[in-house]
Amino acid sequence: RDVNLDIKRVVGYRNFCNKLWNATRFALQFVDDFQPTTTLLEDLMTSGKMAIRDKFMISKLMSCCSTVNENFTDYKFGDAQQAAYSLMIDDLCNVYLELIKPVMYDKTEENKDSRWAAQATLWITIETGLRLLHPMMPFVTEELWQRLPGRGSLGEDETPTIMLAKYPEGNSDYVDTAVEESMATTMKIINACRSHRSHYNIANKVETHFYIKITGEGEAAARAQIDDIKTLGKASAVDVNADDADVPESVGISIVDDQTTVLMDLTGLVDYKAEIAKLQKNLKKTQPSLDSLKQKMSTAGYEEKCTDALKATNAEKAASLEKKVSDINEAIENFKRLELLEKK
C-alpha cells in the first residue's frame, strides 16, 4: 500500500544528522584527554563526584534506552527514533552540553573531580546514544563511534565496529525521578531568565542579576543548581528568596507558576526612551490595521454579505491585533514606570 511521506520530515532528519555530527565533534574536544574503562558507568555512579546535571543526564539516558527497546519490541520504529532524537538533541545538546562548558574549561585541581564526572557522563552518553541510533542511522553513527577516545583500549570484549557492539539496555537503578524533577524546575527558571533577557533586549555579553522567589520543594532545587542557572541564564548573580529590602525596585518580573517568580535587576541595563520609541513606532503600524479591520467589519451589509468563514477569519485577526495593541501599550507603561523608578 502507499505510505504518506512528508518530505519535510526527511529534510528534518537530514538536519538531525548534521546536528548530531557537529555536536558530537564539538563534544569530543572535552574528552580528548579522557580515558574510559570497561566499568565506567559503575565507576561513575559510585564515585560520589556527580553533580545534579550529571545524574540527570544518566537518568534520561537510562530511561531512553528502555523506551527505545520497548518501541522496537512493539515495532514502533518511529517512536523509537523520536525517543533517541529527543535524548540527543533536547537533553544532551540543548541542556547538558551547555551546562558543562564552564566545568570542562576549568582545569584547576579543585575542579578535577567535577570535570572527571562530566567527562565520564559525556562519554557514556555519546557512546550509548550512538549505539541506540545505529540501527536507524548506521553510517554517521559508525563514523562518530570510531572517533571516540579509548577505542582499542577497552579489553578483549571490545568490538571493532559499532555493528557488533551490544545494543544498549536501560538500568532502572540509575533512573532518578527526583533529579529529573529538580532539573525540570531549574529549566523553568532558566527559561524565565532567558525570556527576561530577550524581552528587554539584553546583549549576550552582558550578565544580569536575578532574584528568584520560590516556595515548596523547588527551593532546594534552585539553591542546588545556582551555578547551572548562572550558566544558561547568563547571570552575574542569582539570589534565592532574598529579603525584599535587598531587591531593587527597577526589576522585570516573570511569574513562572504559582510557586515561582523570577525577577531581573534592570538598573543601568535598559535605554527606556529608546525602547518606548520602538514600541510607539510598532503601535503606529498596528493600530491603523486594527482600526481599518474594525471599520470593515462594521460596514452596512457585512454580516449578510460575508461568508461565515471570512467573518471567523476577520474576528480572529481582530482579536489578535487587539491583543497586540494591548500588549504594546502595557509594555510602554511598564517602561515608563521603570524609567521613573530608576531616576529615584
mmCIF file of C-alpha atoms in Angstrom:
data_model
loop_
_atom_site.group_PDB
_atom_site.id
_atom_site.type_symbol
_atom_site.label_atom_id
_atom_site.label_comp_id
_atom_site.label_asym_id
_atom_site.label_seq_id
_atom_site.Cartn_x
_atom_site.Cartn_y
_atom_site.Cartn_z
ATOM 1 C CA ARG A 1 0.000 0.000 0.000
ATOM 2 C CA ASP A 2 1.013 3.607 -0.446
ATOM 3 C CA VAL A 3 2.603 5.323 2.543
ATOM 4 C CA ASN A 4 2.284 9.060 3.013
ATOM 5 C CA LEU A 5 5.771 10.570 3.258
ATOM 6 C CA ASP A 6 6.215 14.194 4.230
ATOM 7 C CA ILE A 7 9.404 15.413 2.567
ATOM 8 C CA LYS A 8 9.779 17.943 5.380
ATOM 9 C CA ARG A 9 10.369 15.051 7.791
ATOM 10 C CA VAL A 10 13.130 13.774 5.519
ATOM 11 C CA VAL A 11 14.726 17.209 5.478
ATOM 12 C CA GLY A 12 14.307 17.441 9.252
ATOM 13 C CA TYR A 13 16.143 14.180 9.850
ATOM 14 C CA ARG A 14 18.862 15.182 7.411
ATOM 15 C CA ASN A 15 19.320 18.273 9.565
ATOM 16 C CA PHE A 16 19.392 15.978 12.592
ATOM 17 C CA CYS A 17 22.316 14.098 11.020
ATOM 18 C CA ASN A 18 24.166 17.392 10.600
ATOM 19 C CA LYS A 19 23.365 18.414 14.169
ATOM 20 C CA LEU A 20 24.473 15.047 15.536
ATOM 21 C CA TRP A 21 27.722 15.211 13.578
ATOM 22 C CA ASN A 22 28.551 18.770 14.617
ATOM 23 C CA ALA A 23 27.521 18.337 18.260
ATOM 24 C CA THR A 24 29.482 15.107 18.685
ATOM 25 C CA ARG A 25 32.577 16.559 17.032
ATOM 26 C CA PHE A 26 32.257 19.592 19.306
ATOM 27 C CA ALA A 27 31.817 17.408 22.398
ATOM 28 C CA LEU A 28 34.854 15.277 21.562
ATOM 29 C CA GLN A 29 37.137 18.186 22.400
ATOM 30 C CA PHE A 30 36.000 17.855 26.018
ATOM 31 C CA VAL A 31 37.017 14.189 26.264
ATOM 32 C CA ASP A 32 40.210 14.174 24.188
ATOM 33 C CA ASP A 33 42.227 13.766 27.408
ATOM 34 C CA PHE A 34 39.808 11.241 28.938
ATOM 35 C CA GLN A 35 40.463 7.516 29.256
ATOM 36 C CA PRO A 36 37.311 5.378 29.587
ATOM 37 C CA THR A 37 37.268 1.988 31.312
ATOM 38 C CA THR A 38 35.225 -1.167 30.859
ATOM 39 C CA THR A 39 33.365 -0.417 34.122
ATOM 40 C CA LEU A 40 32.999 3.314 33.554
ATOM 41 C CA LEU A 41 29.239 3.557 34.248
ATOM 42 C CA GLU A 42 29.509 1.704 37.561
ATOM 43 C CA ASP A 43 32.630 3.695 38.499
ATOM 44 C CA LEU A 44 30.801 6.934 37.794
ATOM 45 C CA MET A 45 27.631 6.071 39.689
ATOM 46 C CA THR A 46 29.567 5.009 42.789
ATOM 47 C CA SER A 47 32.161 7.800 42.676
ATOM 48 C CA GLY A 48 30.255 10.362 44.727
ATOM 49 C CA LYS A 49 31.555 13.023 42.336
ATOM 50 C CA MET A 50 28.419 13.573 40.257
ATOM 51 C CA ALA A 51 26.571 16.879 40.164
ATOM 52 C CA ILE A 52 22.802 17.020 39.656
ATOM 53 C CA ARG A 53 23.321 17.742 35.965
ATOM 54 C CA ASP A 54 25.381 14.526 35.595
ATOM 55 C CA LYS A 55 22.785 12.414 37.415
ATOM 56 C CA PHE A 56 20.078 13.987 35.250
ATOM 57 C CA MET A 57 21.864 13.054 32.023
ATOM 58 C CA ILE A 58 22.451 9.438 33.081
ATOM 59 C CA SER A 59 18.850 9.126 34.290
ATOM 60 C CA LYS A 60 17.491 10.387 30.952
ATOM 61 C CA LEU A 61 19.880 8.076 29.095
ATOM 62 C CA MET A 62 18.709 5.008 31.007
ATOM 63 C CA SER A 63 15.052 5.927 30.528
ATOM 64 C CA CYS A 64 15.626 6.435 26.806
ATOM 65 C CA CYS A 65 17.334 3.049 26.430
ATOM 66 C CA SER A 66 14.323 1.335 27.981
ATOM 67 C CA THR A 67 11.878 3.338 25.851
ATOM 68 C CA VAL A 68 13.692 2.620 22.590
ATOM 69 C CA ASN A 69 13.883 -1.116 23.333
ATOM 70 C CA GLU A 70 10.183 -1.219 24.203
ATOM 71 C CA ASN A 71 9.290 0.563 20.974
ATOM 72 C CA PHE A 72 11.422 -1.809 18.901
ATOM 73 C CA THR A 73 9.722 -4.774 20.568
ATOM 74 C CA ASP A 74 6.328 -3.293 19.657
ATOM 75 C CA TYR A 75 7.509 -2.444 16.098
ATOM 76 C CA LYS A 76 7.050 1.275 16.794
ATOM 77 C CA PHE A 77 10.114 2.344 14.853
ATOM 78 C CA GLY A 78 9.076 5.972 14.528
ATOM 79 C CA ASP A 79 8.593 6.288 18.284
ATOM 80 C CA ALA A 80 11.987 4.658 18.868
ATOM 81 C CA GLN A 81 13.638 7.181 16.551
ATOM 82 C CA GLN A 82 11.831 10.097 18.207
ATOM 83 C CA ALA A 83 12.910 8.991 21.694
ATOM 84 C CA ALA A 84 16.563 8.753 20.642
ATOM 85 C CA TYR A 85 16.299 12.084 18.797
ATOM 86 C CA SER A 86 14.898 13.792 21.894
ATOM 87 C CA LEU A 87 17.697 12.411 24.061
ATOM 88 C CA MET A 88 20.498 13.571 21.788
ATOM 89 C CA ILE A 89 19.076 16.972 20.852
ATOM 90 C CA ASP A 90 16.889 18.095 23.767
ATOM 91 C CA ASP A 91 18.730 16.569 26.724
ATOM 92 C CA LEU A 92 22.337 16.266 25.544
ATOM 93 C CA CYS A 93 22.874 19.134 23.096
ATOM 94 C CA ASN A 94 20.456 21.779 24.373
ATOM 95 C CA VAL A 95 20.924 21.208 28.101
ATOM 96 C CA TYR A 96 23.816 19.062 29.259
ATOM 97 C CA LEU A 97 26.490 20.208 26.801
ATOM 98 C CA GLU A 98 25.727 23.834 27.596
ATOM 99 C CA LEU A 99 25.795 23.218 31.356
ATOM 100 C CA ILE A 100 29.191 21.529 31.415
ATOM 101 C CA LYS A 101 31.117 24.079 29.334
ATOM 102 C CA PRO A 102 32.378 26.025 32.409
ATOM 103 C CA VAL A 103 33.269 22.733 34.110
ATOM 104 C CA MET A 104 35.229 21.474 31.102
ATOM 105 C CA TYR A 105 37.148 24.702 30.601
ATOM 106 C CA ASP A 106 38.149 24.807 34.285
ATOM 107 C CA LYS A 107 41.232 22.560 34.546
ATOM 108 C CA THR A 108 42.226 23.558 38.077
ATOM 109 C CA GLU A 109 42.970 20.934 40.710
ATOM 110 C CA GLU A 110 39.911 21.999 42.730
ATOM 111 C CA ASN A 111 37.668 21.187 39.770
ATOM 112 C CA LYS A 112 39.329 17.855 38.956
ATOM 113 C CA ASP A 113 36.565 15.602 40.332
ATOM 114 C CA SER A 114 33.712 17.604 38.806
ATOM 115 C CA ARG A 115 35.465 17.638 35.448
ATOM 116 C CA TRP A 116 36.085 13.876 35.537
ATOM 117 C CA ALA A 117 32.403 13.226 36.368
ATOM 118 C CA ALA A 118 31.291 15.471 33.496
ATOM 119 C CA GLN A 119 33.729 13.811 31.072
ATOM 120 C CA ALA A 120 32.601 10.331 32.108
ATOM 121 C CA THR A 121 28.927 11.280 31.799
ATOM 122 C CA LEU A 122 29.506 12.844 28.389
ATOM 123 C CA TRP A 123 31.499 9.873 27.059
ATOM 124 C CA ILE A 124 28.900 7.363 28.285
ATOM 125 C CA THR A 125 26.010 9.376 26.844
ATOM 126 C CA ILE A 126 27.589 9.849 23.426
ATOM 127 C CA GLU A 127 28.803 6.249 23.139
ATOM 128 C CA THR A 128 25.493 4.768 24.282
ATOM 129 C CA GLY A 129 23.453 7.256 22.258
ATOM 130 C CA LEU A 130 25.328 6.339 19.075
ATOM 131 C CA ARG A 131 24.641 2.636 19.670
ATOM 132 C CA LEU A 132 20.968 3.481 20.254
ATOM 133 C CA LEU A 133 20.766 5.321 16.953
ATOM 134 C CA HIS A 134 22.867 2.885 14.901
ATOM 135 C CA PRO A 135 20.046 0.687 13.512
ATOM 136 C CA MET A 136 18.302 3.808 12.236
ATOM 137 C CA MET A 137 21.381 5.851 11.235
ATOM 138 C CA PRO A 138 24.123 3.301 10.511
ATOM 139 C CA PHE A 139 26.761 5.279 8.633
ATOM 140 C CA VAL A 140 27.100 8.500 10.612
ATOM 141 C CA THR A 141 26.943 6.666 13.953
ATOM 142 C CA GLU A 142 29.708 4.242 12.889
ATOM 143 C CA GLU A 143 31.956 7.097 11.825
ATOM 144 C CA LEU A 144 31.433 9.039 15.065
ATOM 145 C CA TRP A 145 31.692 5.943 17.275
ATOM 146 C CA GLN A 146 35.093 5.114 15.799
ATOM 147 C CA ARG A 147 36.337 8.598 16.747
ATOM 148 C CA LEU A 148 35.558 8.283 20.445
ATOM 149 C CA PRO A 149 38.668 8.325 22.661
ATOM 150 C CA GLY A 150 39.570 4.963 24.158
ATOM 151 C CA ARG A 151 38.845 2.905 21.060
ATOM 152 C CA GLY A 152 41.144 -0.142 21.050
ATOM 153 C CA SER A 153 41.932 0.036 24.766
ATOM 154 C CA LEU A 154 38.782 -1.386 26.356
ATOM 155 C CA GLY A 155 39.802 -5.010 26.616
ATOM 156 C CA GLU A 156 39.192 -8.189 24.685
ATOM 157 C CA ASP A 157 35.405 -7.750 24.747
ATOM 158 C CA GLU A 158 35.640 -4.527 22.747
ATOM 159 C CA THR A 159 34.227 -4.904 19.263
ATOM 160 C CA PRO A 160 35.981 -3.477 16.184
ATOM 161 C CA THR A 161 32.756 -1.916 14.883
ATOM 162 C CA ILE A 162 29.566 -0.482 16.311
ATOM 163 C CA MET A 163 27.662 -3.056 14.236
ATOM 164 C CA LEU A 164 28.875 -5.832 16.556
ATOM 165 C CA ALA A 165 28.551 -3.870 19.813
ATOM 166 C CA LYS A 166 25.869 -4.902 22.280
ATOM 167 C CA TYR A 167 22.665 -2.892 21.935
ATOM 168 C CA PRO A 168 22.082 -0.634 24.982
ATOM 169 C CA GLU A 169 19.608 -1.611 27.672
ATOM 170 C CA GLY A 170 18.204 0.621 30.393
ATOM 171 C CA ASN A 171 19.120 0.205 34.052
ATOM 172 C CA SER A 172 16.232 1.244 36.297
ATOM 173 C CA ASP A 173 18.610 1.555 39.264
ATOM 174 C CA TYR A 174 20.137 4.618 37.599
ATOM 175 C CA VAL A 175 16.825 6.326 36.796
ATOM 176 C CA ASP A 176 16.325 9.153 39.295
ATOM 177 C CA THR A 177 12.932 10.842 39.004
ATOM 178 C CA ALA A 178 13.744 13.260 41.839
ATOM 179 C CA VAL A 179 16.759 14.543 39.934
ATOM 180 C CA GLU A 180 14.724 14.861 36.730
ATOM 181 C CA GLU A 181 12.068 16.869 38.607
ATOM 182 C CA SER A 182 14.788 19.078 40.085
ATOM 183 C CA MET A 183 16.202 19.734 36.618
ATOM 184 C CA ALA A 184 12.705 20.452 35.269
ATOM 185 C CA THR A 185 12.289 23.133 37.957
ATOM 186 C CA THR A 186 15.704 24.552 37.162
ATOM 187 C CA MET A 187 14.966 24.665 33.428
ATOM 188 C CA LYS A 188 11.700 26.549 34.042
ATOM 189 C CA ILE A 189 13.690 29.152 35.966
ATOM 190 C CA ILE A 190 16.354 29.297 33.244
ATOM 191 C CA ASN A 191 13.707 29.742 30.539
ATOM 192 C CA ALA A 192 12.222 32.627 32.538
ATOM 193 C CA CYS A 193 15.680 34.202 32.800
ATOM 194 C CA ARG A 194 16.175 33.872 29.060
ATOM 195 C CA SER A 195 12.726 35.284 28.391
ATOM 196 C CA HIS A 196 13.567 38.310 30.535
ATOM 197 C CA ARG A 197 16.777 38.952 28.642
ATOM 198 C CA SER A 198 15.029 38.603 25.280
ATOM 199 C CA HIS A 199 12.124 40.844 26.313
ATOM 200 C CA TYR A 200 14.433 43.656 27.430
ATOM 201 C CA ASN A 201 16.914 43.132 24.559
ATOM 202 C CA ILE A 202 19.873 42.420 26.824
ATOM 203 C CA ALA A 203 23.036 41.632 24.827
ATOM 204 C CA ASN A 204 24.531 38.148 25.268
ATOM 205 C CA LYS A 205 27.814 39.533 26.589
ATOM 206 C CA VAL A 206 26.026 41.406 29.398
ATOM 207 C CA GLU A 207 25.408 39.344 32.530
ATOM 208 C CA THR A 208 22.380 40.126 34.682
ATOM 209 C CA HIS A 209 21.381 39.741 38.323
ATOM 210 C CA PHE A 210 18.365 37.523 39.006
ATOM 211 C CA TYR A 211 16.228 37.164 42.114
ATOM 212 C CA ILE A 212 14.166 34.001 42.495
ATOM 213 C CA LYS A 213 11.134 33.853 44.749
ATOM 214 C CA ILE A 214 10.214 30.193 45.179
ATOM 215 C CA THR A 215 8.356 28.039 47.686
ATOM 216 C CA GLY A 216 7.919 24.310 48.221
ATOM 217 C CA GLU A 217 10.337 21.622 47.071
ATOM 218 C CA GLY A 218 11.526 23.802 44.207
ATOM 219 C CA GLU A 219 13.549 25.979 46.589
ATOM 220 C CA ALA A 220 16.029 23.177 47.257
ATOM 221 C CA ALA A 221 16.377 22.545 43.521
ATOM 222 C CA ALA A 222 17.042 26.222 42.796
ATOM 223 C CA ARG A 223 19.636 26.505 45.555
ATOM 224 C CA ALA A 224 21.364 23.283 44.473
ATOM 225 C CA GLN A 225 21.691 24.427 40.851
ATOM 226 C CA ILE A 226 22.527 28.107 41.170
ATOM 227 C CA ASP A 227 25.677 27.557 39.086
ATOM 228 C CA ASP A 228 23.637 25.941 36.309
ATOM 229 C CA ILE A 229 21.132 28.810 36.368
ATOM 230 C CA LYS A 230 24.003 31.287 36.113
ATOM 231 C CA THR A 231 25.497 29.354 33.189
ATOM 232 C CA LEU A 232 22.411 29.078 30.984
ATOM 233 C CA GLY A 233 20.720 32.245 32.231
ATOM 234 C CA LYS A 234 23.871 34.326 31.619
ATOM 235 C CA ALA A 235 23.663 35.670 35.164
ATOM 236 C CA SER A 236 26.246 37.555 37.179
ATOM 237 C CA ALA A 237 24.444 36.500 40.373
ATOM 238 C CA VAL A 238 21.362 34.522 41.395
ATOM 239 C CA ASP A 239 19.730 35.125 44.780
ATOM 240 C CA VAL A 240 17.084 32.692 46.005
ATOM 241 C CA ASN A 241 14.398 34.092 48.342
ATOM 242 C CA ALA A 242 16.363 37.241 49.149
ATOM 243 C CA ASP A 243 14.872 39.763 51.577
ATOM 244 C CA ASP A 244 12.516 42.196 49.870
ATOM 245 C CA ALA A 245 14.700 45.066 51.107
ATOM 246 C CA ASP A 246 17.615 43.670 49.060
ATOM 247 C CA VAL A 247 15.641 43.514 45.813
ATOM 248 C CA PRO A 248 15.822 46.752 43.757
ATOM 249 C CA GLU A 249 12.599 48.445 42.669
ATOM 250 C CA SER A 250 13.505 48.542 38.974
ATOM 251 C CA VAL A 251 13.105 44.862 38.187
ATOM 252 C CA GLY A 252 11.442 42.879 35.443
ATOM 253 C CA ILE A 253 9.016 40.306 36.826
ATOM 254 C CA SER A 254 8.122 36.921 35.349
ATOM 255 C CA ILE A 255 5.643 34.624 37.097
ATOM 256 C CA VAL A 256 6.667 31.060 36.226
ATOM 257 C CA ASP A 257 3.931 29.301 38.201
ATOM 258 C CA ASP A 258 2.052 29.616 41.496
ATOM 259 C CA GLN A 259 5.249 28.833 43.427
ATOM 260 C CA THR A 260 7.949 30.538 41.368
ATOM 261 C CA THR A 261 8.635 34.125 40.329
ATOM 262 C CA VAL A 262 11.820 35.313 38.614
ATOM 263 C CA LEU A 263 12.918 38.951 38.854
ATOM 264 C CA MET A 264 15.742 40.593 36.891
ATOM 265 C CA ASP A 265 17.555 43.734 38.002
ATOM 266 C CA LEU A 266 17.267 46.254 35.168
ATOM 267 C CA THR A 267 19.331 49.023 36.735
ATOM 268 C CA GLY A 268 21.552 50.565 34.069
ATOM 269 C CA LEU A 269 20.767 47.878 31.509
ATOM 270 C CA VAL A 270 17.892 49.323 29.504
ATOM 271 C CA ASP A 271 17.585 52.519 27.462
ATOM 272 C CA TYR A 272 13.951 53.126 28.352
ATOM 273 C CA LYS A 273 13.462 56.053 25.974
ATOM 274 C CA ALA A 274 14.752 54.006 23.031
ATOM 275 C CA GLU A 275 12.567 51.005 23.949
ATOM 276 C CA ILE A 276 9.495 53.234 24.325
ATOM 277 C CA ALA A 277 10.202 54.841 20.947
ATOM 278 C CA LYS A 278 10.437 51.419 19.259
ATOM 279 C CA LEU A 279 7.176 50.312 20.836
ATOM 280 C CA GLN A 280 5.397 53.522 19.831
ATOM 281 C CA LYS A 281 6.630 53.048 16.251
ATOM 282 C CA ASN A 282 5.269 49.496 16.311
ATOM 283 C CA LEU A 283 1.979 50.789 17.719
ATOM 284 C CA LYS A 284 1.643 53.300 14.867
ATOM 285 C CA LYS A 285 1.816 50.408 12.401
ATOM 286 C CA THR A 286 -0.513 48.090 14.300
ATOM 287 C CA GLN A 287 -3.289 50.465 15.390
ATOM 288 C CA PRO A 288 -4.291 51.561 11.838
ATOM 289 C CA SER A 289 -4.562 47.915 10.782
ATOM 290 C CA LEU A 290 -6.909 47.234 13.679
ATOM 291 C CA ASP A 291 -8.967 50.365 13.022
ATOM 292 C CA SER A 292 -9.272 49.530 9.321
ATOM 293 C CA LEU A 293 -10.388 45.979 10.050
ATOM 294 C CA LYS A 294 -12.950 47.122 12.620
ATOM 295 C CA GLN A 295 -14.313 49.692 10.195
ATOM 296 C CA LYS A 296 -14.632 46.987 7.525
ATOM 297 C CA MET A 297 -16.450 44.689 9.949
ATOM 298 C CA SER A 298 -18.881 47.430 10.969
ATOM 299 C CA THR A 299 -19.940 48.495 7.472
ATOM 300 C CA ALA A 300 -23.555 48.020 6.397
ATOM 301 C CA GLY A 301 -24.278 44.622 4.928
ATOM 302 C CA TYR A 302 -21.096 42.981 6.315
ATOM 303 C CA GLU A 303 -22.993 40.366 8.321
ATOM 304 C CA GLU A 304 -25.304 39.492 5.408
ATOM 305 C CA LYS A 305 -22.817 39.523 2.526
ATOM 306 C CA CYS A 306 -19.726 37.869 4.052
ATOM 307 C CA THR A 307 -19.347 34.130 4.430
ATOM 308 C CA ASP A 308 -19.111 32.583 7.857
ATOM 309 C CA ALA A 309 -15.543 31.530 7.147
ATOM 310 C CA LEU A 310 -14.497 35.085 6.270
ATOM 311 C CA LYS A 311 -16.237 36.514 9.316
ATOM 312 C CA ALA A 312 -14.493 33.978 11.545
ATOM 313 C CA THR A 313 -11.121 34.811 9.986
ATOM 314 C CA ASN A 314 -11.638 38.554 10.434
ATOM 315 C CA ALA A 315 -12.821 38.108 14.018
ATOM 316 C CA GLU A 316 -9.736 36.058 14.835
ATOM 317 C CA LYS A 317 -7.469 38.610 13.154
ATOM 318 C CA ALA A 318 -9.152 41.466 15.043
ATOM 319 C CA ALA A 319 -8.730 39.676 18.372
ATOM 320 C CA SER A 320 -5.051 39.088 17.598
ATOM 321 C CA LEU A 321 -4.492 42.741 16.687
ATOM 322 C CA GLU A 322 -6.343 43.911 19.794
ATOM 323 C CA LYS A 323 -4.131 41.749 21.972
ATOM 324 C CA LYS A 324 -1.024 43.051 20.225
ATOM 325 C CA VAL A 325 -2.099 46.665 20.756
ATOM 326 C CA SER A 326 -2.914 45.933 24.392
ATOM 327 C CA ASP A 327 0.462 44.250 24.937
ATOM 328 C CA ILE A 328 2.327 47.151 23.327
ATOM 329 C CA ASN A 329 0.503 49.714 25.463
ATOM 330 C CA GLU A 330 1.166 47.640 28.570
ATOM 331 C CA ALA A 331 4.857 47.406 27.701
ATOM 332 C CA ILE A 332 5.074 51.176 27.127
ATOM 333 C CA GLU A 333 3.524 51.877 30.529
ATOM 334 C CA ASN A 334 5.854 49.349 32.140
ATOM 335 C CA PHE A 335 8.943 51.004 30.634
ATOM 336 C CA LYS A 336 7.704 54.421 31.753
ATOM 337 C CA ARG A 337 7.236 53.067 35.287
ATOM 338 C CA LEU A 338 10.707 51.520 35.333
ATOM 339 C CA GLU A 339 12.249 54.705 33.987
ATOM 340 C CA LEU A 340 10.748 56.676 36.877
ATOM 341 C CA LEU A 341 11.934 54.098 39.414
ATOM 342 C CA GLU A 342 15.500 54.228 38.111
ATOM 343 C CA LYS A 343 15.547 58.030 38.386
ATOM 344 C CA LYS A 344 14.708 57.882 42.098
#
